[in-house]
mmCIF file of C-alpha atoms in Angstrom:
data_model
loop_
_atom_site.group_PDB
_atom_site.id
_atom_site.type_symbol
_atom_site.label_atom_id
_atom_site.label_comp_id
_atom_site.label_asym_id
_atom_site.label_seq_id
_atom_site.Cartn_x
_atom_site.Cartn_y
_atom_site.Cartn_z
ATOM 1 C CA MET Q 14 16.299 149.860 -5.739
ATOM 2 C CA GLN Q 15 19.106 150.650 -8.072
ATOM 3 C CA VAL Q 16 18.178 152.316 -11.741
ATOM 4 C CA THR Q 17 19.884 149.861 -14.106
ATOM 5 C CA SER Q 18 20.701 152.338 -16.928
ATOM 6 C CA LYS Q 19 24.532 153.178 -17.094
ATOM 7 C CA TRP Q 20 24.065 156.906 -18.170
ATOM 8 C CA ILE Q 21 24.205 158.024 -14.340
ATOM 9 C CA THR Q 22 27.184 155.957 -13.289
ATOM 10 C CA ASP Q 23 30.434 157.199 -12.486
ATOM 11 C CA ILE Q 24 31.895 155.103 -15.029
ATOM 12 C CA GLU Q 25 30.101 156.910 -17.877
ATOM 13 C CA ILE Q 26 30.206 160.413 -16.288
ATOM 14 C CA GLU Q 27 34.054 159.642 -16.162
ATOM 15 C CA ARG Q 28 33.909 158.527 -19.781
ATOM 16 C CA SER Q 29 32.533 161.867 -20.790
ATOM 17 C CA LYS Q 30 34.788 163.717 -18.911
ATOM 18 C CA GLN Q 31 37.527 161.903 -20.797
ATOM 19 C CA HIS Q 32 35.941 162.844 -24.162
ATOM 20 C CA THR Q 33 35.857 166.314 -23.337
ATOM 21 C CA ARG Q 34 39.592 166.438 -22.062
ATOM 22 C CA GLY Q 35 40.626 164.658 -25.541
ATOM 23 C CA ASN Q 36 38.325 167.098 -27.548
ATOM 24 C CA ALA Q 37 39.959 170.540 -28.626
ATOM 25 C CA GLN Q 38 36.780 171.559 -30.060
ATOM 26 C CA ARG Q 39 34.453 174.000 -28.120
ATOM 27 C CA THR Q 40 30.647 173.885 -28.774
ATOM 28 C CA ARG Q 41 29.672 177.401 -27.831
ATOM 29 C CA ARG Q 42 25.878 176.524 -28.765
ATOM 30 C CA HIS Q 43 24.006 174.562 -25.819
ATOM 31 C CA HIS Q 44 20.638 173.200 -26.594
ATOM 32 C CA PHE Q 45 18.365 173.386 -23.498
ATOM 33 C CA VAL Q 46 15.728 171.492 -25.675
ATOM 34 C CA PRO Q 47 17.536 168.732 -27.486
ATOM 35 C CA GLN Q 48 17.513 169.128 -31.519
ATOM 36 C CA MET Q 49 16.998 165.514 -32.050
ATOM 37 C CA TYR Q 50 13.674 165.683 -29.812
ATOM 38 C CA LEU Q 51 12.474 169.115 -31.775
ATOM 39 C CA LYS Q 52 12.922 167.539 -35.008
ATOM 40 C CA ARG Q 53 9.869 165.074 -34.189
ATOM 41 C CA TRP Q 54 8.087 168.187 -35.147
ATOM 42 C CA SER Q 55 9.737 169.056 -38.188
ATOM 43 C CA ASP Q 56 8.491 168.785 -41.747
ATOM 44 C CA GLU Q 57 10.424 167.501 -44.703
ATOM 45 C CA HIS Q 58 12.735 170.720 -44.787
ATOM 46 C CA GLU Q 59 13.627 169.732 -41.113
ATOM 47 C CA LEU Q 60 11.850 173.110 -39.956
ATOM 48 C CA VAL Q 61 9.788 173.608 -36.732
ATOM 49 C CA ARG Q 62 7.602 176.525 -35.789
ATOM 50 C CA PHE Q 63 8.117 178.248 -32.716
ATOM 51 C CA THR Q 64 5.927 181.245 -31.113
ATOM 52 C CA ASP Q 65 7.046 183.438 -28.211
ATOM 53 C CA THR Q 66 4.181 183.581 -25.841
ATOM 54 C CA VAL Q 67 5.268 186.905 -24.428
ATOM 55 C CA THR Q 68 5.420 188.664 -27.586
ATOM 56 C CA GLY Q 69 2.959 186.493 -29.763
ATOM 57 C CA CYS Q 70 5.457 186.325 -32.690
ATOM 58 C CA GLY Q 71 6.093 183.297 -34.282
ATOM 59 C CA ASP Q 72 8.381 182.151 -36.988
ATOM 60 C CA ILE Q 73 9.895 178.945 -38.730
ATOM 61 C CA ASP Q 74 13.480 177.734 -38.376
ATOM 62 C CA LEU Q 75 15.848 174.571 -38.031
ATOM 63 C CA PRO Q 76 16.240 172.992 -34.289
ATOM 64 C CA GLU Q 77 19.888 173.746 -34.220
ATOM 65 C CA ALA Q 78 19.073 177.707 -34.488
ATOM 66 C CA ILE Q 79 16.185 177.634 -31.520
ATOM 67 C CA ALA Q 80 16.237 176.617 -27.920
ATOM 68 C CA HIS Q 81 19.875 177.318 -26.704
ATOM 69 C CA GLU Q 82 22.274 179.416 -24.967
ATOM 70 C CA GLU Q 83 25.990 180.080 -25.405
ATOM 71 C CA PHE Q 84 28.041 178.095 -23.107
ATOM 72 C CA PHE Q 85 24.815 177.169 -20.943
ATOM 73 C CA TYR Q 86 26.214 174.098 -19.431
ATOM 74 C CA ARG Q 87 29.947 175.380 -19.205
ATOM 75 C CA ILE Q 88 30.973 174.337 -15.163
ATOM 76 C CA ALA Q 89 34.043 176.842 -14.461
ATOM 77 C CA GLY Q 90 35.378 178.836 -11.511
ATOM 78 C CA GLU Q 91 38.441 179.559 -9.971
ATOM 79 C CA ASP Q 92 38.033 177.029 -7.453
ATOM 80 C CA ILE Q 93 37.328 174.119 -9.996
ATOM 81 C CA ASP Q 94 39.968 171.925 -10.948
ATOM 82 C CA PRO Q 95 39.486 171.721 -14.920
ATOM 83 C CA ASP Q 96 41.109 168.390 -15.263
ATOM 84 C CA GLU Q 97 38.801 166.784 -12.594
ATOM 85 C CA HIS Q 98 36.114 168.686 -14.004
ATOM 86 C CA PRO Q 99 36.271 169.471 -17.627
ATOM 87 C CA ASP Q 100 34.295 172.351 -18.178
ATOM 88 C CA LEU Q 101 32.113 171.251 -20.993
ATOM 89 C CA TRP Q 102 31.932 167.511 -19.517
ATOM 90 C CA PHE Q 103 27.905 167.749 -19.025
ATOM 91 C CA GLU Q 104 27.241 169.176 -22.443
ATOM 92 C CA THR Q 105 29.426 166.042 -23.763
ATOM 93 C CA HIS Q 106 27.640 163.779 -21.727
ATOM 94 C CA MET Q 107 24.012 164.902 -22.593
ATOM 95 C CA GLY Q 108 24.891 164.807 -26.043
ATOM 96 C CA ARG Q 109 25.923 160.906 -25.765
ATOM 97 C CA ILE Q 110 22.593 160.411 -24.095
ATOM 98 C CA GLU Q 111 20.525 162.170 -26.670
ATOM 99 C CA GLY Q 112 22.109 160.005 -29.390
ATOM 100 C CA LYS Q 113 20.560 156.854 -27.469
ATOM 101 C CA ALA Q 114 17.364 158.856 -26.624
ATOM 102 C CA ALA Q 115 16.700 159.067 -30.372
ATOM 103 C CA GLU Q 116 16.749 155.284 -30.536
ATOM 104 C CA TRP Q 117 14.432 154.895 -27.402
ATOM 105 C CA LEU Q 118 12.084 157.473 -28.861
ATOM 106 C CA ARG Q 119 11.904 155.454 -32.012
ATOM 107 C CA ALA Q 120 10.991 152.631 -29.848
ATOM 108 C CA LEU Q 121 7.978 154.368 -28.632
ATOM 109 C CA ASP Q 122 6.672 155.232 -32.112
ATOM 110 C CA GLY Q 123 6.490 151.518 -32.591
ATOM 111 C CA HIS Q 124 4.703 150.740 -29.397
ATOM 112 C CA PRO Q 125 0.949 150.535 -29.186
ATOM 113 C CA ASP Q 126 -1.102 152.743 -26.981
ATOM 114 C CA GLY Q 127 -1.289 151.890 -23.206
ATOM 115 C CA ARG Q 128 1.114 150.890 -20.583
ATOM 116 C CA VAL Q 129 5.026 150.756 -21.337
ATOM 117 C CA LYS Q 130 6.282 147.696 -19.676
ATOM 118 C CA ASP Q 131 10.043 147.052 -20.941
ATOM 119 C CA PRO Q 132 12.196 147.557 -17.906
ATOM 120 C CA ASN Q 133 15.319 148.547 -19.996
ATOM 121 C CA LEU Q 134 13.489 151.187 -21.797
ATOM 122 C CA LEU Q 135 11.468 152.473 -18.816
ATOM 123 C CA HIS Q 136 14.983 153.101 -17.198
ATOM 124 C CA ASN Q 137 16.409 154.618 -20.187
ATOM 125 C CA LEU Q 138 13.557 156.783 -20.695
ATOM 126 C CA ALA Q 139 13.542 157.873 -16.973
ATOM 127 C CA VAL Q 140 17.115 159.120 -17.385
ATOM 128 C CA PHE Q 141 16.224 160.946 -20.704
ATOM 129 C CA ILE Q 142 13.062 162.578 -19.325
ATOM 130 C CA ALA Q 143 14.191 163.498 -15.871
ATOM 131 C CA LEU Q 144 17.398 164.912 -17.470
ATOM 132 C CA GLN Q 145 15.115 167.257 -19.894
ATOM 133 C CA SER Q 146 13.472 168.186 -16.636
ATOM 134 C CA GLN Q 147 16.485 169.518 -14.916
ATOM 135 C CA ARG Q 148 18.548 171.229 -17.890
ATOM 136 C CA THR Q 149 16.372 174.017 -18.552
ATOM 137 C CA PRO Q 150 16.676 177.857 -17.749
ATOM 138 C CA ARG Q 151 13.650 177.647 -15.281
ATOM 139 C CA SER Q 152 15.715 174.723 -13.480
ATOM 140 C CA ARG Q 153 18.916 176.849 -13.542
ATOM 141 C CA ALA Q 154 16.952 179.939 -12.410
ATOM 142 C CA PHE Q 155 15.235 177.680 -9.342
ATOM 143 C CA GLU Q 156 18.803 176.469 -8.386
ATOM 144 C CA LEU Q 157 20.414 179.828 -8.437
ATOM 145 C CA ASP Q 158 17.576 181.285 -6.211
ATOM 146 C CA LEU Q 159 17.564 178.034 -4.028
ATOM 147 C CA ASP Q 160 21.368 178.921 -3.168
ATOM 148 C CA ALA Q 161 20.473 182.537 -2.682
ATOM 149 C CA ALA Q 162 17.890 181.721 -0.429
ATOM 150 C CA ILE Q 163 20.058 179.215 1.617
ATOM 151 C CA GLN Q 164 22.734 182.188 1.954
ATOM 152 C CA ARG Q 165 19.952 184.720 3.144
ATOM 153 C CA PHE Q 166 18.291 182.597 5.635
ATOM 154 C CA GLY Q 167 21.066 180.697 6.758
ATOM 155 C CA PRO Q 168 22.551 177.199 5.778
ATOM 156 C CA ARG Q 169 21.904 175.911 9.305
ATOM 157 C CA THR Q 170 18.480 177.166 9.444
ATOM 158 C CA VAL Q 171 17.485 175.888 5.900
ATOM 159 C CA ILE Q 172 19.022 172.379 6.522
ATOM 160 C CA ASP Q 173 17.518 171.931 9.795
ATOM 161 C CA ASP Q 174 14.203 172.192 8.679
ATOM 162 C CA ARG Q 175 12.062 169.293 8.934
ATOM 163 C CA LEU Q 176 10.421 169.529 5.594
ATOM 164 C CA ALA Q 177 13.656 170.577 3.570
ATOM 165 C CA LEU Q 178 16.187 168.214 4.837
ATOM 166 C CA PRO Q 179 14.587 165.044 3.393
ATOM 167 C CA LEU Q 180 14.639 166.781 0.164
ATOM 168 C CA ILE Q 181 18.225 167.825 0.403
ATOM 169 C CA CYS Q 182 19.273 164.349 1.457
ATOM 170 C CA ARG Q 183 17.639 163.003 -1.876
ATOM 171 C CA THR Q 184 19.498 165.248 -3.772
ATOM 172 C CA LEU Q 185 22.623 164.408 -2.059
ATOM 173 C CA GLY Q 186 22.177 160.747 -2.483
ATOM 174 C CA ILE Q 187 21.911 160.572 1.744
ATOM 175 C CA PRO Q 188 19.415 158.091 3.453
ATOM 176 C CA TYR Q 189 17.163 160.303 5.549
ATOM 177 C CA SER Q 190 15.966 159.253 9.172
ATOM 178 C CA PRO Q 191 14.232 161.413 11.664
ATOM 179 C CA GLN Q 192 16.165 159.538 14.408
ATOM 180 C CA GLN Q 193 19.458 160.782 12.822
ATOM 181 C CA HIS Q 194 18.325 164.160 11.917
ATOM 182 C CA SER Q 195 20.771 166.278 13.826
ATOM 183 C CA GLU Q 196 23.544 164.038 12.881
ATOM 184 C CA ILE Q 197 22.728 164.427 9.179
ATOM 185 C CA VAL Q 198 22.235 168.378 9.536
ATOM 186 C CA GLU Q 199 25.829 168.465 10.831
ATOM 187 C CA GLN Q 200 27.411 166.057 8.187
ATOM 188 C CA ILE Q 201 25.888 168.470 5.410
ATOM 189 C CA LEU Q 202 27.021 171.436 6.998
ATOM 190 C CA ALA Q 203 30.507 169.997 6.881
ATOM 191 C CA ARG Q 204 30.465 169.349 3.277
ATOM 192 C CA PRO Q 205 32.459 171.852 1.321
ATOM 193 C CA ASP Q 206 30.451 173.482 -1.455
ATOM 194 C CA PHE Q 207 31.471 172.162 -4.782
ATOM 195 C CA SER Q 208 32.276 175.746 -5.915
ATOM 196 C CA SER Q 209 32.043 179.578 -4.881
ATOM 197 C CA ASP Q 210 30.605 180.146 -8.587
ATOM 198 C CA PRO Q 211 26.785 180.426 -8.369
ATOM 199 C CA THR Q 212 26.476 179.141 -11.910
ATOM 200 C CA ALA Q 213 28.969 175.989 -11.670
ATOM 201 C CA LYS Q 214 27.102 175.267 -8.212
ATOM 202 C CA ALA Q 215 23.636 175.419 -9.656
ATOM 203 C CA ILE Q 216 25.028 173.063 -12.688
ATOM 204 C CA ASP Q 217 26.098 170.678 -10.060
ATOM 205 C CA ASN Q 218 23.210 170.727 -7.973
ATOM 206 C CA SER Q 219 20.952 169.905 -11.215
ATOM 207 C CA ILE Q 220 23.118 167.150 -11.982
ATOM 208 C CA LYS Q 221 22.851 165.628 -8.535
ATOM 209 C CA VAL Q 222 18.832 166.060 -8.447
ATOM 210 C CA TRP Q 223 18.900 164.520 -11.882
ATOM 211 C CA ARG Q 224 20.998 161.450 -10.706
ATOM 212 C CA ASN Q 225 19.931 161.026 -7.088
ATOM 213 C CA HIS Q 226 16.472 161.859 -7.090
ATOM 214 C CA ILE Q 227 14.434 162.568 -10.033
ATOM 215 C CA VAL Q 228 15.596 159.503 -12.097
ATOM 216 C CA PRO Q 229 14.859 157.119 -9.184
ATOM 217 C CA MET Q 230 11.322 158.891 -8.994
ATOM 218 C CA PHE Q 231 10.643 158.677 -12.725
ATOM 219 C CA ALA Q 232 11.967 155.024 -12.998
ATOM 220 C CA PHE Q 233 10.503 153.334 -9.680
ATOM 221 C CA ARG Q 234 7.478 155.646 -8.606
ATOM 222 C CA ARG Q 235 5.775 156.078 -12.102
ATOM 223 C CA ARG Q 236 4.272 153.960 -14.590
ATOM 224 C CA TRP Q 237 4.353 155.476 -18.157
ATOM 225 C CA TRP Q 238 1.495 155.292 -20.783
ATOM 226 C CA LEU Q 239 1.419 156.034 -24.402
ATOM 227 C CA VAL Q 240 -1.697 158.083 -25.461
ATOM 228 C CA SER Q 241 -2.428 159.279 -29.162
ATOM 229 C CA SER Q 242 -3.996 162.106 -30.393
ATOM 230 C CA GLN Q 243 -5.656 163.019 -33.708
ATOM 231 C CA THR Q 244 -5.580 166.717 -32.937
ATOM 232 C CA ALA Q 245 -1.988 167.895 -33.356
ATOM 233 C CA LEU Q 246 -0.214 168.442 -30.005
ATOM 234 C CA ILE Q 247 2.560 171.147 -29.284
ATOM 235 C CA THR Q 248 5.675 170.918 -27.051
ATOM 236 C CA CYS Q 249 7.719 173.834 -25.548
ATOM 237 C CA ASP Q 250 10.800 174.928 -23.734
ATOM 238 C CA GLU Q 251 9.714 173.084 -20.769
ATOM 239 C CA PRO Q 252 8.199 170.046 -22.077
ATOM 240 C CA VAL Q 253 8.172 167.816 -18.918
ATOM 241 C CA VAL Q 254 4.564 169.256 -17.758
ATOM 242 C CA PRO Q 255 3.024 168.199 -14.230
ATOM 243 C CA VAL Q 256 -0.459 167.775 -13.968
ATOM 244 C CA GLN Q 257 -2.414 168.069 -10.552
ATOM 245 C CA ALA Q 258 -5.587 166.592 -9.491
ATOM 246 C CA PRO Q 259 -8.836 168.635 -9.715
ATOM 247 C CA GLY Q 260 -8.577 169.978 -5.931
ATOM 248 C CA TRP Q 261 -5.108 171.425 -6.296
ATOM 249 C CA PRO Q 262 -5.313 175.328 -6.534
ATOM 250 C CA ARG Q 263 -4.036 176.651 -9.835
ATOM 251 C CA THR Q 264 -2.332 179.381 -7.722
ATOM 252 C CA ARG Q 265 0.008 176.568 -6.661
ATOM 253 C CA VAL Q 266 3.045 175.312 -8.469
ATOM 254 C CA ALA Q 267 2.513 171.578 -9.622
ATOM 255 C CA ARG Q 268 5.631 169.609 -8.890
ATOM 256 C CA PHE Q 269 7.169 166.714 -10.487
ATOM 257 C CA ASP Q 270 5.398 164.267 -7.884
ATOM 258 C CA SER Q 271 2.083 165.334 -9.258
ATOM 259 C CA PRO Q 272 -0.419 162.770 -10.320
ATOM 260 C CA LEU Q 273 0.348 163.042 -14.011
ATOM 261 C CA LEU Q 274 3.327 164.258 -15.891
ATOM 262 C CA LEU Q 275 3.014 164.742 -19.653
ATOM 263 C CA TYR Q 276 5.876 164.648 -22.037
ATOM 264 C CA PRO Q 277 4.861 164.898 -25.618
ATOM 265 C CA ILE Q 278 7.117 162.931 -27.932
ATOM 266 C CA GLY Q 279 5.546 163.754 -31.194
ATOM 267 C CA PRO Q 280 2.710 165.990 -32.892
ATOM 268 C CA HIS Q 281 0.214 163.135 -32.418
ATOM 269 C CA ARG Q 282 1.694 161.146 -29.283
ATOM 270 C CA LEU Q 283 1.799 161.558 -25.777
ATOM 271 C CA LEU Q 284 3.799 159.950 -22.822
ATOM 272 C CA VAL Q 285 1.924 160.026 -19.545
ATOM 273 C CA GLY Q 286 3.369 159.341 -16.187
ATOM 274 C CA THR Q 287 1.407 158.049 -13.302
ATOM 275 C CA PRO Q 288 2.135 157.114 -9.665
ATOM 276 C CA ALA Q 289 3.284 153.332 -9.619
ATOM 277 C CA ASP Q 290 -0.023 152.105 -8.198
ATOM 278 C CA GLN Q 291 -2.186 153.904 -10.790
ATOM 279 C CA VAL Q 292 -3.914 152.036 -13.478
ATOM 280 C CA LEU Q 293 -4.913 154.433 -16.372
ATOM 281 C CA THR Q 294 -8.210 153.048 -18.090
ATOM 282 C CA ALA Q 295 -8.871 152.980 -21.909
ATOM 283 C CA PRO Q 296 -9.326 154.703 -24.166
ATOM 284 C CA PHE Q 297 -5.745 155.940 -24.578
ATOM 285 C CA ALA Q 298 -6.641 158.428 -27.132
ATOM 286 C CA LEU Q 299 -7.286 162.167 -26.514
ATOM 287 C CA THR Q 300 -10.594 163.483 -27.658
ATOM 288 C CA SER Q 301 -10.065 166.922 -29.453
ATOM 289 C CA ALA Q 302 -11.159 168.788 -26.430
ATOM 290 C CA GLU Q 303 -8.566 166.713 -24.357
ATOM 291 C CA ALA Q 304 -5.829 167.476 -26.737
ATOM 292 C CA ASP Q 305 -6.947 171.363 -26.918
ATOM 293 C CA ALA Q 306 -6.701 171.216 -22.982
ATOM 294 C CA VAL Q 307 -3.402 169.450 -22.990
ATOM 295 C CA ASN Q 308 -1.945 171.940 -25.534
ATOM 296 C CA VAL Q 309 -3.098 175.040 -23.252
ATOM 297 C CA GLU Q 310 -1.243 172.995 -20.059
ATOM 298 C CA ILE Q 311 1.981 172.753 -22.038
ATOM 299 C CA ALA Q 312 1.840 176.298 -22.976
ATOM 300 C CA ALA Q 313 0.782 177.279 -19.568
ATOM 301 C CA HIS Q 314 3.856 175.581 -18.259
ATOM 302 C CA CYS Q 315 6.366 176.832 -20.966
ATOM 303 C CA LEU Q 316 8.974 179.388 -19.750
ATOM 304 C CA ARG Q 317 8.702 181.450 -23.229
ATOM 305 C CA PHE Q 318 8.403 179.297 -26.035
ATOM 306 C CA VAL Q 319 6.014 176.494 -27.944
ATOM 307 C CA TYR Q 320 6.974 174.643 -30.702
ATOM 308 C CA GLU Q 321 4.924 172.900 -33.129
ATOM 309 C CA HIS Q 322 5.074 171.354 -36.900
ATOM 310 C CA PRO Q 323 5.227 174.088 -39.352
ATOM 311 C CA GLY Q 324 2.007 173.538 -40.776
ATOM 312 C CA GLY Q 325 0.143 174.308 -37.462
ATOM 313 C CA ASP Q 326 -0.821 177.558 -35.894
ATOM 314 C CA ILE Q 327 -1.775 176.529 -32.475
ATOM 315 C CA GLY Q 328 0.850 178.908 -30.957
ATOM 316 C CA ALA Q 329 -0.881 181.710 -32.925
ATOM 317 C CA HIS Q 330 -4.012 181.345 -31.223
ATOM 318 C CA LEU Q 331 -2.973 180.793 -27.896
ATOM 319 C CA SER Q 332 -4.058 183.308 -25.060
ATOM 320 C CA LEU Q 333 -2.345 183.111 -21.915
ATOM 321 C CA PRO Q 334 -1.935 185.481 -18.943
ATOM 322 C CA GLN Q 335 1.817 186.479 -18.482
ATOM 323 C CA MET Q 336 3.583 185.555 -15.300
ATOM 324 C CA LEU Q 337 3.434 187.852 -12.358
ATOM 325 C CA GLU Q 338 6.370 189.526 -11.391
ATOM 326 C CA PHE Q 339 8.071 187.801 -8.502
ATOM 327 C CA ASP Q 340 11.399 188.742 -6.425
ATOM 328 C CA PRO Q 341 12.305 185.865 -4.300
ATOM 329 C CA ALA Q 342 14.738 188.309 -2.366
ATOM 330 C CA GLN Q 343 11.709 189.877 -0.930
ATOM 331 C CA ALA Q 344 10.381 187.018 0.669
ATOM 332 C CA ALA Q 345 9.943 186.953 4.344
ATOM 333 C CA THR Q 346 10.654 183.109 4.838
ATOM 334 C CA PHE Q 347 12.651 180.472 2.938
ATOM 335 C CA TRP Q 348 9.301 178.507 1.710
ATOM 336 C CA GLU Q 349 7.750 181.632 0.432
ATOM 337 C CA ALA Q 350 11.008 182.339 -1.669
ATOM 338 C CA MET Q 351 10.765 178.957 -2.817
ATOM 339 C CA SER Q 352 6.818 179.561 -3.845
ATOM 340 C CA PRO Q 353 6.323 181.439 -6.969
ATOM 341 C CA PRO Q 354 3.322 182.469 -8.649
ATOM 342 C CA THR Q 355 2.180 180.459 -11.538
ATOM 343 C CA ARG Q 356 0.723 181.741 -14.644
ATOM 344 C CA TRP Q 357 -2.904 181.593 -13.292
ATOM 345 C CA SER Q 358 -2.275 183.473 -10.159
ATOM 346 C CA GLY Q 359 -4.656 186.328 -10.071
ATOM 347 C CA VAL Q 360 -6.684 184.918 -12.891
ATOM 348 C CA GLY Q 361 -10.123 185.010 -11.931
ATOM 349 C CA ASP Q 362 -11.420 182.201 -13.753
ATOM 350 C CA PRO Q 363 -8.549 179.682 -14.651
ATOM 351 C CA PRO Q 364 -9.007 176.581 -16.901
ATOM 352 C CA SER Q 365 -9.816 173.180 -15.230
ATOM 353 C CA TRP Q 366 -6.740 170.738 -14.896
ATOM 354 C CA PRO Q 367 -6.697 168.468 -18.125
ATOM 355 C CA LEU Q 368 -7.426 164.933 -18.342
ATOM 356 C CA GLN Q 369 -9.489 164.584 -15.315
ATOM 357 C CA ARG Q 370 -10.673 161.343 -16.391
ATOM 358 C CA TRP Q 371 -7.475 159.997 -14.753
ATOM 359 C CA THR Q 372 -7.248 162.376 -11.868
ATOM 360 C CA THR Q 373 -10.574 162.503 -10.179
#
């Protein structure tokens, strides 16, 4: 099945590259959480409250001043043709998507609670939410660690792994067949790297994961539901939040194929993704206790910052354990290197997974 959204097509990507070639302006400030998204938590002065979960300090500022890094999406290297791959094309492409995504989110604002069924809207949302899941500093760090682990343990050893190869094939858009395992291994090993520059390679791989793996997963293997909350909700610098079922240990990282995906779209609205065969039961409104648990989950999933309406103080009252130090270079195996601790690793009494009425 093909996703109908134009935004993952070669035609639109080439259009973004052409826009970049013809634009002399250099955008230095690259937002890993879109400004238009953060504005949904802003007040009449367009201000948003942010809280640093490491230091506990917070402040209020404009969305344009937070959640960014200089040239974070710049794709450049000595072995990259700047005409074929203009260095800021991905930043241009994301900006074009965000302009439309503001309309898609406004469409959700007028949608009643319950299942979202419009196929065109769903495909576009899949593109946007999948993109948000892959454009963050945590995703970048994962791709860099992944490449380092592949080089450390050997490309053939990793690619030939029966668990790893199907995942690699999804990223590269290659159909996987167990009967053709060896041939596929040789095919991938013969492919040249996008670049020898680690950051450029990491960005390129994130783009492939977004287009070939996460978008189809979110479009075809998920149903999406709108849920309201009278209790205010926060968001964070990693706003696509996977939630596992009660039996899943808190010491294991939840992935994007988890039973629930949470994506807050405003202080009182939550988008929930479920497996395609799951039906959520009413009420599609969070109790105060459920909203509090969701906020803890959002905060626990963040890399560092949570965001909320300036009139709120949820972030100031959060009490979260710090992440344990983890050096993947010290791991004894590839899979160990790719299995970092969670915020609840080493915590004696971690909270239960939220929204168990939909996962039990």
